[in-house]
């Protein structure tokens, strides 16, 4: 994307190109509409529907599933992932002795409502305010990344905000992330860390700044 095609890395937040096999095409709702997804040809390059709910890195089922529990979604984990991976912002661990367990899922009680109950604890509120409004934008995708309209019998409200930019769904979250001024600098840092095999030191700040500007 970057080196061979000289494209803006921020396009990865909302582009609709991906690869699927038959099983993944089924999960994405593409079965029968994409050549090669009904047989065993392996991965096939596809373009997701322009009016569909899924696009970009945060639309990948693997990314969504990794930032969830084995059976339930976790807006907190997904929001923390966005902060750490794409904005290079750390979230401190919960204070000692704080119960991080959400109220159990039950009919009529949405994940948003369960999180609001949890955030009523003052020691939890500050950090959850940084994560949950982001992760709730991905609530239409369940624990394995399949799209859904309801959870626990309640219509999903996938609205949220990223650093003051409001959105109504996952596509809106990705547009907000693409436009976030921290995204470019964070991508530089992540590639720099990977290439050199260590976290950047203070004396490397000038080099990072030059790379970000370039």
Tab-separated table of C-alpha atoms in Angstrom:
chain	number	residue	atom	x	y	z
A	1	UNK	CA	0.000	0.000	0.000
A	2	UNK	CA	2.734	2.459	0.978
A	3	UNK	CA	5.867	1.340	-0.833
A	4	UNK	CA	4.564	-0.274	-4.006
A	5	UNK	CA	1.573	1.963	-4.680
A	6	UNK	CA	2.667	5.197	-2.934
A	7	UNK	CA	-0.744	5.558	-1.315
A	8	UNK	CA	-1.649	7.426	1.874
A	9	UNK	CA	-1.601	5.017	4.821
A	10	UNK	CA	-4.692	6.741	6.239
A	11	UNK	CA	-6.701	5.186	3.410
A	12	UNK	CA	-6.332	1.922	5.323
A	13	UNK	CA	-8.849	3.240	7.848
A	14	UNK	CA	-11.720	3.347	5.363
A	15	UNK	CA	-10.770	1.533	2.152
A	16	UNK	CA	-13.075	-1.278	1.000
A	17	UNK	CA	-10.505	-3.693	-0.445
A	18	UNK	CA	-9.859	-6.911	1.456
A	19	UNK	CA	-9.309	-10.647	0.994
A	20	UNK	CA	-11.772	-13.407	1.875
A	21	UNK	CA	-12.150	-17.133	1.523
A	22	UNK	CA	-15.483	-18.939	1.492
A	23	UNK	CA	-15.962	-18.928	5.261
A	24	UNK	CA	-14.979	-15.300	5.664
A	25	UNK	CA	-17.203	-14.309	2.743
A	26	UNK	CA	-20.090	-15.909	4.624
A	27	UNK	CA	-19.241	-13.953	7.771
A	28	UNK	CA	-19.087	-10.741	5.737
A	29	UNK	CA	-22.408	-11.430	4.007
A	30	UNK	CA	-20.751	-11.780	0.594
A	31	UNK	CA	-21.464	-15.430	-0.108
A	32	UNK	CA	-22.576	-15.936	-3.696
A	33	UNK	CA	-21.941	-12.335	-4.699
A	34	UNK	CA	-18.171	-12.621	-5.148
A	35	UNK	CA	-16.546	-14.991	-7.680
A	36	UNK	CA	-14.449	-17.670	-6.049
A	37	UNK	CA	-16.033	-17.571	-2.612
A	38	UNK	CA	-18.165	-20.655	-3.154
A	39	UNK	CA	-15.248	-23.011	-3.727
A	40	UNK	CA	-11.813	-23.772	-2.272
A	41	UNK	CA	-9.653	-21.304	-4.164
A	42	UNK	CA	-8.347	-19.778	-0.943
A	43	UNK	CA	-8.215	-16.051	-0.453
A	44	UNK	CA	-9.860	-13.874	-3.092
A	45	UNK	CA	-9.452	-10.102	-3.408
A	46	UNK	CA	-12.805	-8.335	-3.035
A	47	UNK	CA	-14.201	-4.827	-2.751
A	48	UNK	CA	-16.740	-4.457	0.032
A	49	UNK	CA	-20.081	-2.781	-0.801
A	50	UNK	CA	-19.967	1.014	-0.779
A	51	UNK	CA	-23.152	1.139	1.306
A	52	UNK	CA	-22.140	-1.694	3.653
A	53	UNK	CA	-21.228	-1.362	7.322
A	54	UNK	CA	-17.721	-2.798	7.014
A	55	UNK	CA	-14.538	-1.139	5.748
A	56	UNK	CA	-10.921	-0.534	6.699
A	57	UNK	CA	-8.695	-2.109	9.314
A	58	UNK	CA	-11.387	-1.910	11.978
A	59	UNK	CA	-13.723	-3.891	9.733
A	60	UNK	CA	-11.458	-6.939	9.687
A	61	UNK	CA	-13.072	-9.805	11.596
A	62	UNK	CA	-9.675	-10.839	12.981
A	63	UNK	CA	-9.049	-7.412	14.495
A	64	UNK	CA	-12.551	-7.273	15.962
A	65	UNK	CA	-12.339	-10.783	17.399
A	66	UNK	CA	-8.944	-10.211	19.016
A	67	UNK	CA	-10.321	-7.176	20.842
A	68	UNK	CA	-13.244	-9.032	22.405
A	69	UNK	CA	-13.822	-11.835	24.878
A	70	UNK	CA	-14.464	-15.371	23.597
A	71	UNK	CA	-18.238	-14.869	23.856
A	72	UNK	CA	-18.949	-11.139	24.176
A	73	UNK	CA	-17.853	-7.880	22.636
A	74	UNK	CA	-15.803	-5.429	24.660
A	75	UNK	CA	-16.056	-1.759	23.692
A	76	UNK	CA	-13.412	-1.121	26.332
A	77	UNK	CA	-10.855	-3.474	24.753
A	78	UNK	CA	-11.635	-2.202	21.272
A	79	UNK	CA	-11.392	1.424	22.345
A	80	UNK	CA	-8.117	0.770	24.134
A	81	UNK	CA	-6.750	-0.915	21.007
A	82	UNK	CA	-7.579	2.118	18.856
A	83	UNK	CA	-5.901	4.440	21.355
A	84	UNK	CA	-2.761	2.305	21.618
A	85	UNK	CA	-2.326	1.070	18.034
A	86	UNK	CA	-3.435	4.067	15.995
A	87	UNK	CA	-2.983	7.069	18.313
A	88	UNK	CA	-0.036	5.813	20.432
A	89	UNK	CA	-1.823	6.692	23.645
A	90	UNK	CA	-1.429	4.484	26.700
A	91	UNK	CA	-4.248	3.730	29.128
A	92	UNK	CA	-3.159	3.031	32.726
A	93	UNK	CA	-4.260	-0.232	34.332
A	94	UNK	CA	-7.202	-0.094	36.748
A	95	UNK	CA	-6.348	0.868	40.333
A	96	UNK	CA	-5.655	-2.018	42.714
A	97	UNK	CA	-8.782	-3.518	44.192
A	98	UNK	CA	-11.144	-2.148	41.545
A	99	UNK	CA	-13.618	-4.717	40.219
A	100	UNK	CA	-13.437	-4.541	36.410
A	101	UNK	CA	-16.248	-7.074	35.883
A	102	UNK	CA	-19.239	-5.761	33.968
A	103	UNK	CA	-22.785	-6.689	34.967
A	104	UNK	CA	-23.642	-9.976	33.212
A	105	UNK	CA	-25.448	-9.885	29.846
A	106	UNK	CA	-29.191	-10.147	30.222
A	107	UNK	CA	-32.172	-9.641	27.905
A	108	UNK	CA	-33.129	-6.010	27.531
A	109	UNK	CA	-29.806	-4.680	28.844
A	110	UNK	CA	-27.457	-3.443	26.115
A	111	UNK	CA	-23.687	-3.397	26.385
A	112	UNK	CA	-23.882	0.397	26.408
A	113	UNK	CA	-26.173	0.285	29.436
A	114	UNK	CA	-23.917	-2.219	31.211
A	115	UNK	CA	-20.917	0.047	30.635
A	116	UNK	CA	-22.833	3.055	31.938
A	117	UNK	CA	-23.504	1.139	35.145
A	118	UNK	CA	-19.800	0.318	35.399
A	119	UNK	CA	-18.729	3.913	34.768
A	120	UNK	CA	-20.846	5.091	37.669
A	121	UNK	CA	-17.905	3.967	39.832
A	122	UNK	CA	-15.715	7.122	40.117
A	123	UNK	CA	-12.458	5.163	40.040
A	124	UNK	CA	-13.445	3.685	36.654
A	125	UNK	CA	-14.982	6.693	34.944
A	126	UNK	CA	-11.928	8.646	33.768
A	127	UNK	CA	-10.196	5.854	31.856
A	128	UNK	CA	-13.405	4.358	30.497
A	129	UNK	CA	-14.304	7.775	29.081
A	130	UNK	CA	-11.196	7.490	26.885
A	131	UNK	CA	-12.019	4.000	25.603
A	132	UNK	CA	-15.728	3.205	25.673
A	133	UNK	CA	-17.030	6.005	23.375
A	134	UNK	CA	-14.630	4.681	20.701
A	135	UNK	CA	-15.342	0.985	21.151
A	136	UNK	CA	-19.106	1.490	21.162
A	137	UNK	CA	-18.784	2.530	17.528
A	138	UNK	CA	-17.912	-1.099	16.750
A	139	UNK	CA	-20.802	-2.660	18.695
A	140	UNK	CA	-22.589	-3.677	15.502
A	141	UNK	CA	-19.867	-6.338	15.151
A	142	UNK	CA	-20.150	-9.256	17.555
A	143	UNK	CA	-17.363	-11.165	19.309
A	144	UNK	CA	-16.178	-12.829	16.071
A	145	UNK	CA	-16.692	-9.754	13.898
A	146	UNK	CA	-20.046	-10.657	12.321
A	147	UNK	CA	-22.461	-7.769	11.778
A	148	UNK	CA	-25.610	-7.592	13.898
A	149	UNK	CA	-28.399	-5.061	14.397
A	150	UNK	CA	-29.425	-6.122	17.904
A	151	UNK	CA	-27.890	-7.406	21.109
A	152	UNK	CA	-29.845	-8.887	24.014
A	153	UNK	CA	-33.040	-7.983	22.145
A	154	UNK	CA	-32.124	-4.296	22.033
A	155	UNK	CA	-31.335	-2.295	18.892
A	156	UNK	CA	-27.652	-1.368	18.952
A	157	UNK	CA	-26.711	2.280	19.300
A	158	UNK	CA	-23.232	2.506	17.741
A	159	UNK	CA	-22.813	6.247	18.204
A	160	UNK	CA	-19.795	7.604	20.017
A	161	UNK	CA	-17.002	10.138	19.847
A	162	UNK	CA	-13.276	10.257	19.230
A	163	UNK	CA	-11.497	13.237	20.751
A	164	UNK	CA	-14.560	15.434	20.397
A	165	UNK	CA	-15.558	14.197	16.921
A	166	UNK	CA	-18.964	12.528	17.066
A	167	UNK	CA	-19.959	9.599	14.850
A	168	UNK	CA	-22.967	7.320	14.482
A	169	UNK	CA	-21.427	4.009	13.397
A	170	UNK	CA	-18.210	2.149	12.579
A	171	UNK	CA	-17.747	3.869	9.228
A	172	UNK	CA	-18.037	7.230	10.981
A	173	UNK	CA	-15.490	6.143	13.589
A	174	UNK	CA	-13.047	5.238	10.839
A	175	UNK	CA	-13.506	8.609	9.150
A	176	UNK	CA	-12.843	10.332	12.477
A	177	UNK	CA	-9.736	8.221	12.999
A	178	UNK	CA	-8.490	8.928	9.484
A	179	UNK	CA	-8.793	12.678	10.121
A	180	UNK	CA	-7.305	12.590	13.626
A	181	UNK	CA	-4.080	14.648	13.669
A	182	UNK	CA	-2.389	12.093	15.936
A	183	UNK	CA	-2.766	9.254	13.432
A	184	UNK	CA	0.132	10.222	11.151
A	185	UNK	CA	2.642	10.660	13.978
A	186	UNK	CA	1.562	7.385	15.570
A	187	UNK	CA	2.011	5.441	12.338
A	188	UNK	CA	5.539	6.831	12.041
A	189	UNK	CA	6.264	5.772	15.616
A	190	UNK	CA	4.872	2.268	15.134
A	191	UNK	CA	6.909	1.644	11.963
A	192	UNK	CA	10.004	3.182	13.582
A	193	UNK	CA	9.646	0.933	16.646
A	194	UNK	CA	9.162	-2.137	14.486
A	195	UNK	CA	12.134	-1.322	12.227
A	196	UNK	CA	14.597	-0.608	15.050
A	197	UNK	CA	13.238	-3.125	17.540
A	198	UNK	CA	12.921	-0.711	20.463
A	199	UNK	CA	10.806	2.126	21.794
A	200	UNK	CA	12.017	5.517	20.689
A	201	UNK	CA	14.382	7.391	22.996
A	202	UNK	CA	14.133	11.134	23.712
A	203	UNK	CA	17.144	11.864	21.515
A	204	UNK	CA	15.287	10.321	18.553
A	205	UNK	CA	12.438	12.853	18.723
A	206	UNK	CA	13.935	15.059	16.000
A	207	UNK	CA	14.227	12.145	13.569
A	208	UNK	CA	10.638	11.107	14.270
A	209	UNK	CA	9.415	14.651	13.701
A	210	UNK	CA	11.180	14.822	10.338
A	211	UNK	CA	9.710	11.483	9.274
A	212	UNK	CA	6.236	12.562	10.301
A	213	UNK	CA	6.494	15.805	8.310
A	214	UNK	CA	7.765	13.889	5.271
